[in-house]
Tab-separated table of C-alpha atoms in Angstrom:
chain	number	residue	atom	x	y	z
A	1412	MET	CA	-26.915	17.876	-36.305
A	1413	THR	CA	-25.500	21.100	-33.851
A	1414	GLY	CA	-22.353	22.373	-34.449
A	1415	GLU	CA	-19.471	22.211	-37.050
A	1416	LYS	CA	-18.254	18.360	-37.584
A	1417	PRO	CA	-14.522	18.304	-36.418
A	1418	VAL	CA	-11.878	17.509	-39.073
A	1419	ILE	CA	-9.766	14.715	-38.008
A	1420	VAL	CA	-5.924	15.251	-38.344
A	1421	LEU	CA	-3.289	12.399	-38.389
A	1422	VAL	CA	0.289	14.279	-37.779
A	1423	ARG	CA	2.962	11.621	-39.511
A	1424	PRO	CA	0.788	8.675	-39.848
A	1425	GLN	CA	3.010	6.222	-40.575
A	1426	LEU	CA	0.903	3.233	-42.206
A	1427	GLY	CA	-1.243	3.482	-45.155
A	1428	GLN	CA	-3.606	0.722	-44.407
A	1429	ASN	CA	-4.245	2.745	-40.913
A	1430	ILE	CA	-5.012	5.672	-42.729
A	1431	GLY	CA	-7.573	4.143	-44.352
A	1432	LYS	CA	-8.961	2.466	-41.194
A	1433	ALA	CA	-9.128	5.502	-39.607
A	1434	ALA	CA	-11.282	6.953	-42.292
A	1435	ARG	CA	-13.533	4.041	-42.119
A	1436	ALA	CA	-13.842	4.994	-38.456
A	1437	MET	CA	-14.300	8.413	-39.479
A	1438	LEU	CA	-17.076	7.650	-41.817
A	1439	ASN	CA	-19.020	5.055	-39.425
A	1440	PHE	CA	-19.987	8.587	-37.512
A	1441	GLY	CA	-20.252	10.427	-40.121
A	1442	LEU	CA	-16.668	12.536	-39.779
A	1443	THR	CA	-15.721	13.406	-43.581
A	1444	GLU	CA	-12.591	15.689	-43.291
A	1445	LEU	CA	-9.734	13.920	-43.053
A	1446	ARG	CA	-5.737	15.806	-43.212
A	1447	LEU	CA	-2.746	14.573	-42.896
A	1448	VAL	CA	0.701	16.319	-42.075
A	1449	ALA	CA	3.472	15.060	-43.293
A	1450	PRO	CA	2.679	11.316	-43.800
A	1451	ARG	CA	5.195	9.278	-43.751
A	1452	ASP	CA	5.075	7.307	-47.076
A	1453	GLY	CA	3.541	10.143	-48.908
A	1454	TRP	CA	0.169	10.912	-50.363
A	1455	PRO	CA	-2.103	9.286	-52.007
A	1456	ASN	CA	-1.214	5.827	-50.429
A	1457	PRO	CA	-2.236	2.897	-52.546
A	1458	GLU	CA	-2.558	1.061	-49.105
A	1459	ALA	CA	-4.424	3.334	-47.605
A	1460	GLY	CA	-7.628	2.260	-49.905
A	1461	PRO	CA	-8.563	-1.022	-48.896
A	1462	ALA	CA	-8.129	-0.544	-45.524
A	1463	ALA	CA	-10.876	2.103	-45.723
A	1464	SER	CA	-13.562	-0.563	-46.683
A	1465	GLY	CA	-15.706	1.825	-48.960
A	1466	ALA	CA	-14.866	4.954	-47.158
A	1467	ASP	CA	-13.038	6.333	-49.952
A	1468	VAL	CA	-14.915	9.662	-50.094
A	1469	VAL	CA	-13.098	10.966	-47.307
A	1470	LEU	CA	-9.850	9.323	-48.521
A	1471	GLY	CA	-10.177	11.077	-51.691
A	1472	ARG	CA	-11.137	14.380	-49.763
A	1473	ALA	CA	-8.006	14.260	-47.648
A	1474	GLU	CA	-5.712	16.971	-47.909
A	1475	VAL	CA	-2.119	17.141	-47.021
A	1476	PHE	CA	0.053	20.072	-44.944
A	1477	ASP	CA	3.535	20.025	-44.309
A	1478	SER	CA	3.036	21.005	-40.280
A	1479	VAL	CA	0.404	20.992	-37.918
A	1480	ALA	CA	0.041	24.830	-37.673
A	1481	ASP	CA	-1.474	24.888	-41.607
A	1482	ALA	CA	-3.154	22.187	-40.962
A	1483	VAL	CA	-5.451	23.705	-37.796
A	1484	ALA	CA	-4.976	27.079	-38.950
A	1485	ASP	CA	-8.687	27.673	-39.757
A	1486	CYS	CA	-9.923	25.962	-36.482
A	1487	SER	CA	-10.997	27.843	-33.316
A	1488	ALA	CA	-10.452	24.835	-31.442
A	1489	VAL	CA	-7.757	21.698	-31.501
A	1490	TYR	CA	-7.428	19.252	-29.220
A	1491	ALA	CA	-4.442	16.473	-29.079
A	1492	SER	CA	-5.214	13.548	-28.615
A	1493	THR	CA	-2.739	11.531	-26.118
A	1494	VAL	CA	-1.997	10.191	-22.761
A	1495	ARG	CA	-1.641	13.178	-19.963
A	1496	ARG	CA	1.309	15.150	-20.328
A	1497	ARG	CA	2.710	16.453	-17.558
A	1498	ASP	CA	4.784	18.641	-19.041
A	1499	LEU	CA	2.113	20.866	-20.339
A	1500	MET	CA	0.287	22.591	-18.587
A	1501	MET	CA	-3.146	22.331	-20.542
A	1502	PRO	CA	-6.553	21.547	-19.877
A	1503	VAL	CA	-7.233	17.832	-20.103
A	1504	VAL	CA	-10.237	16.962	-20.963
A	1505	GLY	CA	-12.511	13.458	-21.581
A	1506	PRO	CA	-14.181	12.620	-24.400
A	1507	GLU	CA	-17.766	13.479	-23.522
A	1508	GLN	CA	-16.511	17.166	-22.442
A	1509	MET	CA	-14.767	17.425	-25.571
A	1510	ALA	CA	-17.696	16.366	-27.856
A	1511	ALA	CA	-20.141	18.771	-25.569
A	1512	ALA	CA	-17.333	21.285	-26.616
A	1513	ILE	CA	-17.100	20.774	-30.216
A	1514	ARG	CA	-21.194	20.846	-30.542
A	1515	SER	CA	-20.816	24.578	-28.273
A	1516	LEU	CA	-18.216	25.645	-30.524
A	1517	ARG	CA	-18.948	28.797	-33.332
A	1518	GLY	CA	-15.975	27.977	-35.331
A	1519	ARG	CA	-14.411	24.484	-36.532
A	1520	ALA	CA	-12.488	21.808	-34.096
A	1521	ALA	CA	-9.786	19.975	-35.179
A	1522	ILE	CA	-8.659	16.816	-33.544
A	1523	LEU	CA	-5.131	15.635	-33.622
A	1524	PHE	CA	-3.701	12.138	-33.763
A	1525	GLY	CA	-0.085	10.877	-33.739
A	1526	PRO	CA	1.934	8.540	-35.204
A	1527	GLU	CA	1.077	5.035	-34.782
A	1528	ARG	CA	4.500	4.455	-32.844
A	1529	SER	CA	5.280	7.336	-30.973
A	1530	GLY	CA	2.173	9.548	-30.420
A	1531	LEU	CA	1.744	13.555	-30.369
A	1532	ALA	CA	5.245	15.137	-30.355
A	1533	THR	CA	5.189	17.460	-27.475
A	1534	GLU	CA	5.464	20.548	-29.418
A	1535	ASP	CA	2.640	19.292	-31.764
A	1536	VAL	CA	0.670	18.854	-27.911
A	1537	ALA	CA	1.199	22.517	-27.540
A	1538	LEU	CA	-0.759	23.637	-30.839
A	1539	ALA	CA	-3.921	22.478	-28.889
A	1540	THR	CA	-6.128	24.703	-26.954
A	1541	ALA	CA	-6.619	20.842	-25.215
A	1542	ILE	CA	-5.343	17.470	-24.263
A	1543	VAL	CA	-8.030	14.623	-24.613
A	1544	THR	CA	-7.813	11.537	-23.409
A	1545	VAL	CA	-9.936	8.390	-23.595
A	1546	PRO	CA	-9.874	7.128	-19.755
A	1547	ILE	CA	-8.324	3.324	-20.085
A	1548	ASN	CA	-7.386	1.131	-18.186
A	1549	PRO	CA	-4.569	2.205	-16.577
A	1550	GLU	CA	-2.968	-1.252	-16.719
A	1551	PHE	CA	-2.811	-1.470	-20.431
A	1552	GLY	CA	-3.461	1.462	-22.152
A	1553	SER	CA	-2.455	1.542	-25.636
A	1554	LEU	CA	-5.259	2.590	-27.993
A	1555	ASN	CA	-4.017	1.989	-31.560
A	1556	LEU	CA	-5.099	4.939	-33.909
A	1557	ALA	CA	-7.793	3.874	-35.904
A	1558	GLN	CA	-9.873	2.991	-32.014
A	1559	ALA	CA	-8.461	6.129	-30.561
A	1560	VAL	CA	-10.253	7.991	-34.024
A	1561	ILE	CA	-13.633	5.758	-33.948
A	1562	LEU	CA	-13.936	6.073	-29.595
A	1563	LEU	CA	-13.502	9.867	-30.432
A	1564	ALA	CA	-15.864	10.108	-33.539
A	1565	TYR	CA	-18.299	7.715	-31.556
A	1566	GLU	CA	-19.005	10.313	-28.752
A	1567	TRP	CA	-18.956	13.582	-30.988
A	1568	SER	CA	-22.045	11.681	-33.144
A	1569	ARG	CA	-23.680	10.960	-29.891
A	1570	GLY	CA	-24.711	13.866	-28.906
A	1571	SER	CA	-25.125	15.265	-32.801
A	1572	ASP	CA	-28.635	14.986	-32.987
A	1573	LEU	CA	-29.629	15.976	-29.888
A	1574	ALA	CA	-32.191	18.804	-30.260
A	1575	GLN	CA	-31.246	21.041	-27.941
A	1576	PRO	CA	-29.637	23.770	-28.840
A	1577	PRO	CA	-26.674	24.452	-26.956
A	1578	ALA	CA	-25.021	27.587	-25.684
A	1579	LYS	CA	-23.063	28.933	-27.773
A	1580	GLU	CA	-20.131	31.216	-26.739
A	1581	LEU	CA	-20.532	34.755	-27.019
A	1582	GLU	CA	-17.788	35.373	-29.345
A	1583	ALA	CA	-16.263	32.977	-31.846
A	1584	PRO	CA	-12.448	31.834	-30.368
A	1585	ALA	CA	-10.174	33.370	-32.786
A	1586	PRO	CA	-9.241	30.363	-35.556
A	1587	GLN	CA	-5.816	29.545	-34.761
A	1588	LYS	CA	-4.030	31.676	-37.518
A	1589	ASP	CA	-4.839	34.662	-35.495
A	1590	LEU	CA	-3.507	32.980	-32.493
A	1591	ASP	CA	0.016	32.174	-33.944
A	1592	GLY	CA	-0.016	36.029	-35.575
A	1593	LEU	CA	-0.302	37.269	-32.099
A	1594	VAL	CA	2.511	34.502	-30.512
A	1595	GLY	CA	4.490	35.940	-33.521
A	1596	GLN	CA	4.386	39.081	-32.882
A	1597	LEU	CA	5.124	38.637	-29.085
A	1598	GLU	CA	7.921	36.769	-29.651
A	1599	ASP	CA	9.239	39.432	-32.290
A	1600	HIS	CA	8.950	41.720	-29.296
A	1601	LEU	CA	10.329	39.957	-27.164
A	1602	GLU	CA	13.183	39.228	-29.425
A	1603	ALA	CA	14.223	42.742	-29.762
A	1604	ALA	CA	13.945	43.422	-26.125
A	1605	HIS	CA	16.283	40.335	-25.441
A	1606	TYR	CA	14.296	38.639	-23.817
A	1607	PHE	CA	14.681	35.134	-24.494
A	1608	PHE	CA	17.644	34.560	-22.400
A	1609	PRO	CA	19.631	31.980	-21.525
A	1610	PRO	CA	19.739	30.470	-25.212
A	1611	GLU	CA	18.685	26.533	-23.535
A	1612	ARG	CA	15.348	28.053	-21.984
A	1613	THR	CA	14.132	29.424	-25.366
A	1614	VAL	CA	12.199	26.825	-26.022
A	1615	ALA	CA	10.796	25.962	-22.941
A	1616	THR	CA	9.965	30.013	-22.725
A	1617	ARG	CA	8.028	29.837	-26.025
A	1618	GLN	CA	5.892	26.941	-25.094
A	1619	THR	CA	5.321	29.072	-22.581
A	1620	ILE	CA	3.979	31.597	-24.170
A	1621	ARG	CA	1.900	30.258	-26.551
A	1622	THR	CA	0.006	28.115	-23.724
A	1623	ILE	CA	-0.558	31.029	-21.864
A	1624	LEU	CA	-2.396	32.908	-24.975
A	1625	THR	CA	-4.271	29.781	-25.944
A	1626	LYS	CA	-5.536	29.714	-22.614
A	1627	ALA	CA	-7.134	32.945	-23.297
A	1628	ARG	CA	-9.309	31.822	-25.625
A	1629	TRP	CA	-9.080	35.145	-27.479
A	1630	SER	CA	-11.514	35.774	-30.283
A	1631	SER	CA	-9.948	37.388	-33.509
A	1632	ARG	CA	-11.225	40.857	-32.686
A	1633	GLU	CA	-9.735	40.794	-28.483
A	1634	ILE	CA	-6.367	39.285	-30.364
A	1635	ASN	CA	-6.374	42.621	-32.531
A	1636	ALA	CA	-6.717	44.804	-29.753
A	1637	VAL	CA	-3.653	42.782	-28.203
A	1638	ARG	CA	-1.809	43.032	-31.071
A	1639	GLY	CA	-2.408	47.282	-30.895
A	1640	MET	CA	-1.532	47.432	-27.268
A	1641	LEU	CA	1.624	45.705	-27.412
A	1642	ARG	CA	2.520	47.740	-30.465
A	1643	ALA	CA	1.945	50.611	-29.334
A	1644	ILE	CA	4.240	49.618	-26.121
A	1645	ALA	CA	7.058	48.007	-28.225
A	1646	GLU	CA	7.212	51.341	-30.912
A	1647	PRO	CA	5.841	54.137	-28.294
A	1648	ARG	CA	7.751	56.546	-30.373
A	1649	ARG	CA	5.938	56.002	-33.736
A	1650	ARG	CA	3.069	57.720	-31.967
B	1061	MET	CA	-17.682	-0.392	-9.889
B	1062	THR	CA	-20.934	-1.340	-9.859
B	1063	GLY	CA	-22.229	-5.044	-11.034
B	1064	GLU	CA	-20.225	-7.444	-12.765
B	1065	LYS	CA	-18.184	-6.580	-15.702
B	1066	PRO	CA	-20.401	-8.396	-19.381
B	1067	VAL	CA	-18.583	-11.758	-20.352
B	1068	ILE	CA	-17.211	-11.132	-24.628
B	1069	VAL	CA	-18.638	-14.114	-26.570
B	1070	LEU	CA	-17.137	-13.524	-29.504
B	1071	VAL	CA	-19.068	-16.262	-32.032
B	1072	ARG	CA	-17.391	-18.591	-35.006
B	1073	PRO	CA	-14.736	-15.921	-35.228
B	1074	GLN	CA	-12.319	-16.358	-38.275
B	1075	LEU	CA	-9.474	-14.837	-38.179
B	1076	GLY	CA	-6.916	-15.226	-35.094
B	1077	GLN	CA	-5.845	-11.898	-35.491
B	1078	ASN	CA	-9.540	-10.577	-35.172
B	1079	ILE	CA	-9.522	-12.312	-31.757
B	1080	GLY	CA	-6.425	-10.992	-30.838
B	1081	LYS	CA	-7.995	-7.465	-31.737
B	1082	ALA	CA	-11.013	-8.473	-29.991
B	1083	ALA	CA	-8.532	-8.610	-26.940
B	1084	ARG	CA	-6.625	-5.819	-26.719
B	1085	ALA	CA	-10.062	-3.481	-27.094
B	1086	MET	CA	-11.488	-5.483	-24.280
B	1087	LEU	CA	-8.622	-4.819	-22.225
B	1088	ASN	CA	-8.498	-1.361	-22.687
B	1089	PHE	CA	-11.441	-1.315	-20.867
B	1090	GLY	CA	-10.913	-3.610	-18.514
B	1091	LEU	CA	-12.722	-6.361	-19.927
B	1092	THR	CA	-11.345	-9.680	-19.394
B	1093	GLU	CA	-13.450	-12.491	-19.750
B	1094	LEU	CA	-12.988	-13.933	-23.282
B	1095	ARG	CA	-15.702	-16.539	-24.475
B	1096	LEU	CA	-15.259	-17.908	-28.127
B	1097	VAL	CA	-17.949	-20.082	-29.856
B	1098	ALA	CA	-16.415	-23.001	-32.415
B	1099	PRO	CA	-13.700	-20.555	-33.629
B	1100	ARG	CA	-13.132	-21.360	-37.429
B	1101	ASP	CA	-9.322	-22.183	-37.268
B	1102	GLY	CA	-9.716	-23.921	-33.543
B	1103	TRP	CA	-7.682	-22.706	-30.392
B	1104	PRO	CA	-5.512	-21.074	-29.469
B	1105	ASN	CA	-4.678	-19.381	-32.596
B	1106	PRO	CA	-1.141	-18.426	-33.161
B	1107	GLU	CA	-2.392	-15.429	-34.960
B	1108	ALA	CA	-3.880	-14.278	-31.894
B	1109	GLY	CA	-1.199	-12.948	-29.766
B	1110	PRO	CA	1.062	-10.707	-32.128
B	1111	ALA	CA	-2.515	-8.641	-32.385
B	1112	ALA	CA	-3.518	-8.920	-28.767
B	1113	SER	CA	-0.619	-6.233	-28.493
B	1114	GLY	CA	0.048	-7.662	-25.113
B	1115	ALA	CA	-3.972	-8.710	-23.831
B	1116	ASP	CA	-1.846	-12.152	-23.451
B	1117	VAL	CA	-4.133	-12.444	-20.103
B	1118	VAL	CA	-7.655	-11.974	-22.023
B	1119	LEU	CA	-6.018	-14.726	-24.574
B	1120	GLY	CA	-5.234	-16.801	-21.448
B	1121	ARG	CA	-8.163	-17.048	-19.707
B	1122	ALA	CA	-10.032	-17.728	-22.773
B	1123	GLU	CA	-12.805	-20.104	-22.540
B	1124	VAL	CA	-14.392	-22.652	-26.034
B	1125	PHE	CA	-17.705	-23.620	-26.355
B	1126	ASP	CA	-19.387	-25.760	-28.664
B	1127	SER	CA	-22.532	-23.711	-28.660
B	1128	VAL	CA	-24.101	-19.511	-28.021
B	1129	ALA	CA	-26.282	-21.424	-25.565
B	1130	ASP	CA	-23.275	-23.266	-23.363
B	1131	ALA	CA	-21.499	-20.318	-23.373
B	1132	VAL	CA	-24.407	-17.954	-22.117
B	1133	ALA	CA	-25.512	-20.840	-19.765
B	1134	ASP	CA	-24.030	-18.590	-16.471
B	1135	CYS	CA	-25.666	-15.100	-17.724
B	1136	SER	CA	-28.485	-13.552	-16.925
B	1137	ALA	CA	-28.645	-11.068	-19.540
B	1138	VAL	CA	-27.417	-11.918	-23.161
B	1139	TYR	CA	-26.787	-8.466	-25.823
B	1140	ALA	CA	-27.057	-9.642	-29.130
B	1141	SER	CA	-24.714	-6.786	-31.328
B	1142	THR	CA	-25.937	-6.189	-34.548
B	1143	VAL	CA	-27.862	-4.445	-36.345
B	1144	ARG	CA	-32.039	-4.337	-35.751
B	1145	ARG	CA	-33.400	-7.144	-37.250
B	1146	ARG	CA	-36.709	-7.006	-38.349
B	1147	ASP	CA	-37.079	-10.703	-38.247
B	1148	LEU	CA	-36.986	-10.966	-34.354
B	1149	MET	CA	-39.009	-8.917	-31.992
B	1150	MET	CA	-36.508	-8.324	-29.293
B	1151	PRO	CA	-36.091	-5.003	-27.369
B	1152	VAL	CA	-33.616	-2.736	-29.360
B	1153	VAL	CA	-31.082	-0.808	-26.719
B	1154	GLY	CA	-28.328	1.848	-27.770
B	1155	PRO	CA	-24.930	0.904	-26.139
B	1156	GLU	CA	-25.932	3.774	-23.043
B	1157	GLN	CA	-28.851	1.697	-22.034
B	1158	MET	CA	-26.985	-1.558	-22.547
B	1159	ALA	CA	-24.429	-0.586	-20.377
B	1160	ALA	CA	-26.723	0.857	-17.510
B	1161	ALA	CA	-28.422	-2.491	-17.410
B	1162	ILE	CA	-25.442	-4.403	-17.122
B	1163	ARG	CA	-24.154	-2.303	-14.474
B	1164	SER	CA	-27.803	-2.778	-12.737
B	1165	LEU	CA	-27.895	-5.922	-13.125
B	1166	ARG	CA	-27.650	-8.740	-10.309
B	1167	GLY	CA	-26.034	-11.233	-12.164
B	1168	ARG	CA	-23.790	-11.301	-15.247
B	1169	ALA	CA	-24.234	-10.044	-18.788
B	1170	ALA	CA	-23.066	-11.487	-22.060
B	1171	ILE	CA	-22.468	-9.516	-25.562
B	1172	LEU	CA	-22.382	-11.589	-28.500
B	1173	PHE	CA	-20.396	-10.598	-31.743
B	1174	GLY	CA	-20.507	-12.776	-34.841
B	1175	PRO	CA	-18.375	-13.900	-37.543
B	1176	GLU	CA	-16.459	-10.921	-39.259
B	1177	ARG	CA	-18.095	-11.377	-42.606
B	1178	SER	CA	-21.859	-12.445	-42.074
B	1179	GLY	CA	-22.487	-11.223	-38.334
B	1180	LEU	CA	-24.425	-13.065	-35.944
B	1181	ALA	CA	-27.277	-15.173	-37.630
B	1182	THR	CA	-30.871	-15.099	-36.650
B	1183	GLU	CA	-30.711	-18.529	-33.958
B	1184	ASP	CA	-27.805	-16.837	-32.691
B	1185	VAL	CA	-29.511	-13.735	-31.925
B	1186	ALA	CA	-32.674	-15.519	-30.618
B	1187	LEU	CA	-30.959	-16.582	-27.916
B	1188	ALA	CA	-30.103	-13.150	-26.564
B	1189	THR	CA	-32.285	-10.944	-24.189
B	1190	ALA	CA	-32.357	-7.818	-26.378
B	1191	ILE	CA	-30.509	-6.310	-29.248
B	1192	VAL	CA	-27.421	-3.812	-28.911
B	1193	THR	CA	-27.073	-2.221	-31.945
B	1194	VAL	CA	-24.360	1.195	-32.084
B	1195	PRO	CA	-26.015	3.667	-33.952
B	1196	ILE	CA	-23.631	4.787	-36.836
B	1197	ASN	CA	-23.954	6.060	-40.151
B	1198	PRO	CA	-26.939	4.872	-42.006
B	1199	GLU	CA	-25.032	5.088	-45.214
B	1200	PHE	CA	-21.578	3.690	-44.421
B	1201	GLY	CA	-22.530	0.912	-41.829
B	1202	SER	CA	-19.763	-1.922	-41.335
B	1203	LEU	CA	-18.041	-1.805	-38.020
B	1204	ASN	CA	-15.001	-3.752	-38.014
B	1205	LEU	CA	-15.207	-6.994	-35.339
B	1206	ALA	CA	-12.466	-5.035	-32.806
B	1207	GLN	CA	-14.577	-1.253	-33.156
B	1208	ALA	CA	-17.578	-3.235	-32.405
B	1209	VAL	CA	-15.967	-4.722	-29.348
B	1210	ILE	CA	-13.830	-1.518	-28.297
B	1211	LEU	CA	-17.263	1.021	-28.234
B	1212	LEU	CA	-19.734	-1.175	-26.153
B	1213	ALA	CA	-16.357	-2.223	-23.646
B	1214	TYR	CA	-15.986	2.188	-23.687
B	1215	GLU	CA	-19.795	2.374	-23.056
B	1216	TRP	CA	-19.602	0.211	-20.673
B	1217	SER	CA	-16.457	0.964	-18.993
B	1218	ARG	CA	-17.935	5.347	-19.099
B	1219	GLY	CA	-20.233	4.294	-15.824
B	1220	SER	CA	-17.378	2.370	-13.999
B	1221	ASP	CA	-14.370	3.418	-11.385
B	1222	LEU	CA	-12.304	3.564	-14.323
B	1223	ALA	CA	-13.877	6.151	-16.342
B	1224	GLN	CA	-13.549	8.987	-13.205
B	1225	PRO	CA	-9.677	9.718	-14.055
B	1226	PRO	CA	-9.776	12.589	-11.244
B	1227	ALA	CA	-9.895	15.660	-13.406
B	1228	LYS	CA	-6.350	17.549	-13.704
B	1229	GLU	CA	-6.101	20.351	-11.426
B	1230	LEU	CA	-5.407	23.169	-13.479
B	1231	GLU	CA	-3.598	26.166	-12.188
B	1232	ALA	CA	-6.883	28.283	-9.871
B	1233	PRO	CA	-7.505	31.428	-11.761
B	1234	ALA	CA	-5.257	34.089	-9.694
B	1235	PRO	CA	-6.956	36.309	-6.776
B	1236	GLN	CA	-8.531	39.839	-8.226
B	1237	LYS	CA	-5.306	41.049	-6.738
B	1238	ASP	CA	-3.044	39.939	-8.800
B	1239	LEU	CA	-5.277	40.553	-12.109
B	1240	ASP	CA	-5.855	44.324	-10.585
B	1241	GLY	CA	-1.844	44.358	-10.733
B	1242	LEU	CA	-1.924	43.202	-13.894
B	1243	VAL	CA	-4.154	45.644	-15.814
B	1244	GLY	CA	-2.475	48.112	-14.009
B	1245	GLN	CA	0.836	47.513	-15.290
B	1246	LEU	CA	-0.496	47.667	-19.076
B	1247	GLU	CA	-2.370	51.195	-18.797
B	1248	ASP	CA	1.085	52.648	-16.695
B	1249	HIS	CA	2.430	51.294	-20.394
B	1250	LEU	CA	-0.220	51.991	-22.116
B	1251	GLU	CA	-0.145	55.617	-21.196
B	1252	ALA	CA	3.312	55.749	-21.136
B	1253	ALA	CA	3.302	54.962	-24.604
B	1254	HIS	CA	0.342	57.585	-25.519
B	1255	TYR	CA	-1.891	54.734	-26.321
B	1256	PHE	CA	-5.466	56.382	-24.837
B	1257	PHE	CA	-6.792	58.740	-27.518
B	1258	PRO	CA	-8.842	60.045	-28.194
B	1259	PRO	CA	-9.597	60.865	-24.106
B	1260	GLU	CA	-13.720	60.578	-24.279
B	1261	ARG	CA	-12.617	56.930	-25.087
B	1262	THR	CA	-10.628	56.356	-21.898
B	1263	VAL	CA	-12.801	54.349	-20.219
B	1264	ALA	CA	-14.135	52.187	-22.392
B	1265	THR	CA	-10.559	51.277	-24.112
B	1266	ARG	CA	-10.018	50.602	-20.157
B	1267	GLN	CA	-13.041	48.648	-19.838
B	1268	THR	CA	-11.819	46.831	-22.832
B	1269	ILE	CA	-8.568	45.735	-21.488
B	1270	ARG	CA	-10.087	44.373	-18.509
B	1271	THR	CA	-12.308	42.306	-20.233
B	1272	ILE	CA	-9.847	41.056	-22.167
B	1273	LEU	CA	-7.636	39.845	-19.261
B	1274	THR	CA	-10.333	38.857	-17.405
B	1275	LYS	CA	-10.994	37.051	-19.941
B	1276	ALA	CA	-8.126	34.418	-19.774
B	1277	ARG	CA	-8.135	33.102	-16.133
B	1278	TRP	CA	-4.381	33.294	-16.174
B	1279	SER	CA	-3.227	31.975	-12.599
B	1280	SER	CA	-0.912	34.076	-10.860
B	1281	ARG	CA	2.273	32.442	-11.903
B	1282	GLU	CA	1.147	33.271	-15.660
B	1283	ILE	CA	0.262	36.615	-15.347
B	1284	ASN	CA	3.816	36.622	-13.733
B	1285	ALA	CA	5.166	35.368	-16.841
B	1286	VAL	CA	2.758	38.146	-18.473
B	1287	ARG	CA	4.049	41.263	-16.247
B	1288	GLY	CA	7.905	40.319	-16.802
B	1289	MET	CA	7.008	39.876	-20.522
B	1290	LEU	CA	5.386	43.629	-20.910
B	1291	ARG	CA	7.905	45.062	-18.603
B	1292	ALA	CA	10.577	43.511	-20.881
B	1293	ILE	CA	8.893	45.086	-24.417
B	1294	ALA	CA	8.547	48.270	-22.899
B	1295	GLU	CA	11.962	48.989	-20.679
B	1296	PRO	CA	13.970	46.530	-23.292
B	1297	ARG	CA	16.973	49.119	-22.283
B	1298	ARG	CA	17.637	48.452	-19.078
B	1299	ARG	CA	18.427	44.687	-20.195
């Protein structure tokens, strides 16, 4: 087994039954870490167990978070399982590319799945490092939650026993919380400089900032260096 | 598209709902030919439609047979989806090998799936040319019918046209002169903030700055955005 197992993050899942089915699909391919962001009907959910068909170990260890940002704070790579989003400028990979990247990652990866009905919201996808899209029949494009989970879990497991040592990245990309720290600091500086104008553009601008900084894939050390430079530029008088 | 699409054969399926889910899983990956051998509750089954979530074309064309032999009479290769059977001396392949063999086959292939509860009977498996086994967690080995169908349909589609979406054109990384512009501007700001200290560290620090900014692989558009932000932070009074 190379690389850490990815974490499966269900964002605002609706039915307990589907959480159970997702847990079963995970365990079929050896994945055990499930995180739930604001499950609609609370947690634990009595409908999850029967649907898990014995994958209770996954449900028992499931952790609940208030936000996607909290759920992926310790992850160095975050994949958003969704269809292509033309509104976001992000890398789009297939399941195979994602699996290979996860196996060679130093640090943990998370895979985000959206609510059954609506899928991931734009602001959830924006937190990811890449979109992962299963190439399905363009004329019939709906995968249910457990099916999406099982396909990506299967794809991850395909290469997990391969003996060849994958090329490792030199320095691990920083965990998401470090990236969040950089984004927050830059936004504070920009706020102080009255950069966010006009107000109606602010959300899009913040989105762009996050996308640009996410793309850089900096390590924690590099992020610290950038934060130091920004601080120096923003507060020159202190020095 | 190479080779004919495989036929999915559900042997003595029990619940109409599961037939519907299998049809949906098929159509997700472009498979449309469904054959039913002695479905327990007859055919058509009113529970199949809702579970198919729109894959009615598959259900509408489904054919019913009395026996597995009849259902696969026109097929040149028959794969029995099951766990390994020690009681039968047959080739056992993985999903990937099966998919490759189907694509290079002249003639049609069928994939058999057994009843939900019991799986394929020995005499059904004996009619196959090979067993196909999805390598799952040995400690948690149950795949439900629709999941087994979707994994094999996905594997088949990987090598077909469906599986090759044109890679999304990410923006090209900026030409070097744009990167140089960013590096120069950042260094000017840092200089003005007296960041380069002590002097003997300056060369190494400049090197680090360039490495960090090079690593980001930003496009020209992104570099311009970053330059605008840096300018705003460095010269807030102008705004």
